[in-house]
Amino acid sequence: MIVGALYLLRQPSEDLPYLHCVEIHPLPGLELFHLIVCMSPFMSMQLMHAKHLSIDTSFKRIHRWQEFEMEAWDNERMWCRYIHT
């Protein structure tokens, strides 16, 4: 799966990016850590302007992946906005 993500990241595109980061990090005494960050341009902008942010690390859609979900408070609209990674 990481090979496919690296391939997509390197492809030239006129569209705004959804795939932002693909990295592999060795961790001492553990397997390799694969980091893939996918986020729509709209969600990326929401994250950049968030003043209050909470991160739920128990959020899971895929078994054996360390997914997480972010929630930002929008003072202007007085509601929470979910920023899925």
Short mmCIF file of N, CA and C in Angstrom, two decimals:
data_model
loop_
_atom_site.label_atom_id
_atom_site.label_comp_id
_atom_site.label_asym_id
_atom_site.label_seq_id
_atom_site.Cartn_x
_atom_site.Cartn_y
_atom_site.Cartn_z
N MET A 1 0.82 -1.19 0.00
CA MET A 1 0.00 0.00 0.00
C MET A 1 0.87 1.26 0.00
N ILE A 2 1.98 1.26 0.69
CA ILE A 2 2.84 2.44 0.76
C ILE A 2 3.43 2.76 -0.61
N VAL A 3 3.70 1.74 -1.43
CA VAL A 3 4.25 1.95 -2.76
C VAL A 3 3.24 2.70 -3.63
N GLY A 4 1.97 2.32 -3.54
CA GLY A 4 0.93 3.00 -4.29
C GLY A 4 0.77 4.45 -3.86
N ALA A 5 0.85 4.70 -2.55
CA ALA A 5 0.73 6.07 -2.04
C ALA A 5 1.91 6.92 -2.50
N LEU A 6 3.12 6.35 -2.48
CA LEU A 6 4.30 7.09 -2.97
C LEU A 6 4.16 7.41 -4.46
N TYR A 7 3.65 6.47 -5.22
CA TYR A 7 3.44 6.68 -6.66
C TYR A 7 2.47 7.85 -6.88
N LEU A 8 1.35 7.84 -6.17
CA LEU A 8 0.36 8.90 -6.33
C LEU A 8 0.91 10.26 -5.91
N LEU A 9 1.70 10.30 -4.85
CA LEU A 9 2.27 11.55 -4.37
C LEU A 9 3.19 12.18 -5.42
N ARG A 10 3.89 11.37 -6.17
CA ARG A 10 4.88 11.86 -7.14
C ARG A 10 4.28 12.21 -8.50
N GLN A 11 3.01 11.93 -8.71
CA GLN A 11 2.38 12.21 -10.00
C GLN A 11 2.03 13.69 -10.12
N PRO A 12 2.40 14.30 -11.26
CA PRO A 12 2.00 15.69 -11.46
C PRO A 12 0.49 15.78 -11.63
N SER A 13 -0.10 16.82 -11.10
CA SER A 13 -1.55 16.98 -11.18
C SER A 13 -1.92 18.45 -11.15
N GLU A 14 -2.96 18.80 -11.87
CA GLU A 14 -3.47 20.16 -11.84
C GLU A 14 -4.47 20.35 -10.69
N ASP A 15 -4.93 19.23 -10.12
CA ASP A 15 -5.88 19.29 -9.02
C ASP A 15 -5.17 19.68 -7.72
N LEU A 16 -5.94 20.22 -6.80
CA LEU A 16 -5.40 20.51 -5.48
C LEU A 16 -5.08 19.18 -4.79
N PRO A 17 -3.99 19.13 -4.00
CA PRO A 17 -3.56 17.84 -3.43
C PRO A 17 -4.51 17.30 -2.36
N TYR A 18 -4.72 15.98 -2.39
CA TYR A 18 -5.43 15.27 -1.32
C TYR A 18 -4.41 14.49 -0.50
N LEU A 19 -3.44 13.94 -1.18
CA LEU A 19 -2.36 13.19 -0.53
C LEU A 19 -1.23 14.18 -0.25
N HIS A 20 -0.94 14.43 1.02
CA HIS A 20 0.03 15.46 1.39
C HIS A 20 1.39 14.92 1.79
N CYS A 21 1.43 13.71 2.32
CA CYS A 21 2.69 13.23 2.89
C CYS A 21 2.72 11.70 2.88
N VAL A 22 3.83 11.14 2.45
CA VAL A 22 4.07 9.70 2.54
C VAL A 22 5.50 9.53 3.04
N GLU A 23 5.65 8.98 4.24
CA GLU A 23 6.97 8.82 4.86
C GLU A 23 7.09 7.46 5.53
N ILE A 24 8.32 6.98 5.62
CA ILE A 24 8.62 5.73 6.33
C ILE A 24 9.70 6.05 7.36
N HIS A 25 9.42 5.67 8.61
CA HIS A 25 10.36 5.96 9.70
C HIS A 25 10.69 4.68 10.45
N PRO A 26 12.00 4.38 10.62
CA PRO A 26 12.37 3.23 11.45
C PRO A 26 12.22 3.58 12.94
N LEU A 27 11.61 2.70 13.69
CA LEU A 27 11.47 2.88 15.12
C LEU A 27 12.32 1.83 15.83
N PRO A 28 13.12 2.21 16.82
CA PRO A 28 13.99 1.25 17.51
C PRO A 28 13.19 0.08 18.11
N GLY A 29 13.57 -1.13 17.73
CA GLY A 29 12.96 -2.33 18.28
C GLY A 29 11.57 -2.64 17.75
N LEU A 30 11.08 -1.86 16.79
CA LEU A 30 9.74 -2.07 16.24
C LEU A 30 9.81 -2.15 14.72
N GLU A 31 8.67 -2.43 14.13
CA GLU A 31 8.58 -2.43 12.67
C GLU A 31 8.73 -1.00 12.16
N LEU A 32 8.79 -0.87 10.85
CA LEU A 32 8.83 0.46 10.25
C LEU A 32 7.50 1.16 10.48
N PHE A 33 7.56 2.45 10.69
CA PHE A 33 6.36 3.26 10.87
C PHE A 33 6.06 3.96 9.55
N HIS A 34 4.90 3.69 8.96
CA HIS A 34 4.48 4.32 7.71
C HIS A 34 3.51 5.45 8.02
N LEU A 35 3.83 6.65 7.54
CA LEU A 35 2.98 7.81 7.77
C LEU A 35 2.42 8.27 6.42
N ILE A 36 1.09 8.27 6.31
CA ILE A 36 0.41 8.73 5.11
C ILE A 36 -0.64 9.75 5.56
N VAL A 37 -0.54 10.98 5.06
CA VAL A 37 -1.49 12.03 5.42
C VAL A 37 -2.31 12.39 4.19
N CYS A 38 -3.63 12.16 4.30
CA CYS A 38 -4.57 12.50 3.24
C CYS A 38 -5.58 13.49 3.81
N MET A 39 -5.80 14.57 3.08
CA MET A 39 -6.74 15.57 3.57
C MET A 39 -7.14 16.46 2.39
N SER A 40 -8.42 16.73 2.29
CA SER A 40 -8.89 17.61 1.23
C SER A 40 -8.38 19.03 1.48
N PRO A 41 -8.28 19.84 0.43
CA PRO A 41 -7.85 21.22 0.62
C PRO A 41 -8.75 21.98 1.61
N PHE A 42 -10.06 21.72 1.57
CA PHE A 42 -10.99 22.38 2.49
C PHE A 42 -10.67 22.00 3.94
N MET A 43 -10.46 20.72 4.20
CA MET A 43 -10.16 20.27 5.55
C MET A 43 -8.79 20.78 6.00
N SER A 44 -7.85 20.86 5.09
CA SER A 44 -6.53 21.39 5.42
C SER A 44 -6.64 22.85 5.87
N MET A 45 -7.46 23.63 5.16
CA MET A 45 -7.66 25.03 5.54
C MET A 45 -8.35 25.13 6.91
N GLN A 46 -9.32 24.25 7.16
CA GLN A 46 -10.00 24.25 8.46
C GLN A 46 -9.01 23.96 9.58
N LEU A 47 -8.10 23.03 9.36
CA LEU A 47 -7.09 22.68 10.35
C LEU A 47 -6.15 23.86 10.61
N MET A 48 -5.74 24.53 9.55
CA MET A 48 -4.81 25.66 9.69
C MET A 48 -5.43 26.82 10.47
N HIS A 49 -6.75 26.98 10.40
CA HIS A 49 -7.41 28.10 11.07
C HIS A 49 -8.04 27.71 12.41
N ALA A 50 -7.89 26.46 12.82
CA ALA A 50 -8.51 26.01 14.07
C ALA A 50 -7.83 26.66 15.27
N LYS A 51 -8.64 27.11 16.22
CA LYS A 51 -8.11 27.69 17.45
C LYS A 51 -8.15 26.68 18.59
N HIS A 52 -9.12 25.78 18.57
CA HIS A 52 -9.27 24.74 19.59
C HIS A 52 -9.36 23.40 18.86
N LEU A 53 -8.46 22.50 19.17
CA LEU A 53 -8.38 21.23 18.44
C LEU A 53 -8.31 20.08 19.43
N SER A 54 -9.06 19.02 19.16
CA SER A 54 -8.92 17.79 19.96
C SER A 54 -8.70 16.64 18.99
N ILE A 55 -7.93 15.66 19.43
CA ILE A 55 -7.57 14.52 18.58
C ILE A 55 -8.02 13.24 19.26
N ASP A 56 -8.78 12.43 18.53
CA ASP A 56 -9.29 11.15 19.02
C ASP A 56 -8.47 10.04 18.39
N THR A 57 -7.58 9.43 19.17
CA THR A 57 -6.72 8.37 18.63
C THR A 57 -7.40 7.01 18.64
N SER A 58 -8.61 6.92 19.18
CA SER A 58 -9.32 5.63 19.18
C SER A 58 -10.14 5.44 17.89
N PHE A 59 -10.19 6.46 17.04
CA PHE A 59 -10.92 6.40 15.78
C PHE A 59 -10.27 5.36 14.87
N LYS A 60 -11.03 4.38 14.41
CA LYS A 60 -10.47 3.32 13.55
C LYS A 60 -11.46 2.95 12.46
N ARG A 61 -10.98 2.91 11.22
CA ARG A 61 -11.75 2.37 10.10
C ARG A 61 -11.06 1.14 9.52
N ILE A 62 -9.73 1.10 9.65
CA ILE A 62 -8.95 0.02 9.06
C ILE A 62 -8.17 -0.70 10.15
N HIS A 63 -8.32 -2.03 10.23
CA HIS A 63 -7.63 -2.84 11.23
C HIS A 63 -6.12 -2.72 11.05
N ARG A 64 -5.39 -2.57 12.15
CA ARG A 64 -3.93 -2.49 12.22
C ARG A 64 -3.38 -1.16 11.70
N TRP A 65 -4.22 -0.17 11.45
CA TRP A 65 -3.75 1.16 11.08
C TRP A 65 -3.97 2.08 12.26
N GLN A 66 -3.07 3.00 12.47
CA GLN A 66 -3.20 3.96 13.57
C GLN A 66 -3.85 5.24 13.03
N GLU A 67 -5.12 5.15 12.74
CA GLU A 67 -5.86 6.30 12.25
C GLU A 67 -6.28 7.18 13.42
N PHE A 68 -6.55 8.42 13.15
CA PHE A 68 -7.11 9.28 14.18
C PHE A 68 -8.03 10.31 13.54
N GLU A 69 -8.81 10.92 14.36
CA GLU A 69 -9.79 11.91 13.91
C GLU A 69 -9.54 13.19 14.69
N MET A 70 -9.66 14.33 14.01
CA MET A 70 -9.49 15.61 14.68
C MET A 70 -10.82 16.36 14.67
N GLU A 71 -11.03 17.12 15.72
CA GLU A 71 -12.23 17.91 15.85
C GLU A 71 -11.81 19.33 16.19
N ALA A 72 -12.34 20.30 15.47
CA ALA A 72 -12.01 21.70 15.72
C ALA A 72 -13.28 22.46 16.07
N TRP A 73 -13.17 23.38 17.02
CA TRP A 73 -14.30 24.20 17.40
C TRP A 73 -14.31 25.46 16.54
N ASP A 74 -15.44 25.75 15.94
CA ASP A 74 -15.62 26.91 15.09
C ASP A 74 -16.37 27.97 15.89
N ASN A 75 -15.65 29.00 16.38
CA ASN A 75 -16.27 30.06 17.19
C ASN A 75 -17.29 30.87 16.41
N GLU A 76 -17.03 31.06 15.13
CA GLU A 76 -17.92 31.87 14.31
C GLU A 76 -19.31 31.23 14.16
N ARG A 77 -19.32 29.92 13.93
CA ARG A 77 -20.59 29.21 13.73
C ARG A 77 -21.09 28.51 15.00
N MET A 78 -20.23 28.47 16.03
CA MET A 78 -20.56 27.83 17.32
C MET A 78 -20.88 26.35 17.14
N TRP A 79 -20.00 25.61 16.46
CA TRP A 79 -20.18 24.18 16.30
C TRP A 79 -18.82 23.50 16.15
N CYS A 80 -18.83 22.17 16.29
CA CYS A 80 -17.61 21.38 16.09
C CYS A 80 -17.55 20.93 14.64
N ARG A 81 -16.37 20.95 14.11
CA ARG A 81 -16.14 20.51 12.74
C ARG A 81 -15.15 19.35 12.80
N TYR A 82 -15.48 18.23 12.17
CA TYR A 82 -14.61 17.07 12.18
C TYR A 82 -13.64 17.14 11.02
N ILE A 83 -12.40 16.90 11.32
CA ILE A 83 -11.33 16.90 10.31
C ILE A 83 -10.76 15.49 10.29
N HIS A 84 -11.19 14.69 9.34
CA HIS A 84 -10.72 13.30 9.25
C HIS A 84 -9.40 13.27 8.51
N THR A 85 -8.47 12.44 8.99
CA THR A 85 -7.21 12.28 8.32
C THR A 85 -7.30 11.14 7.34
#
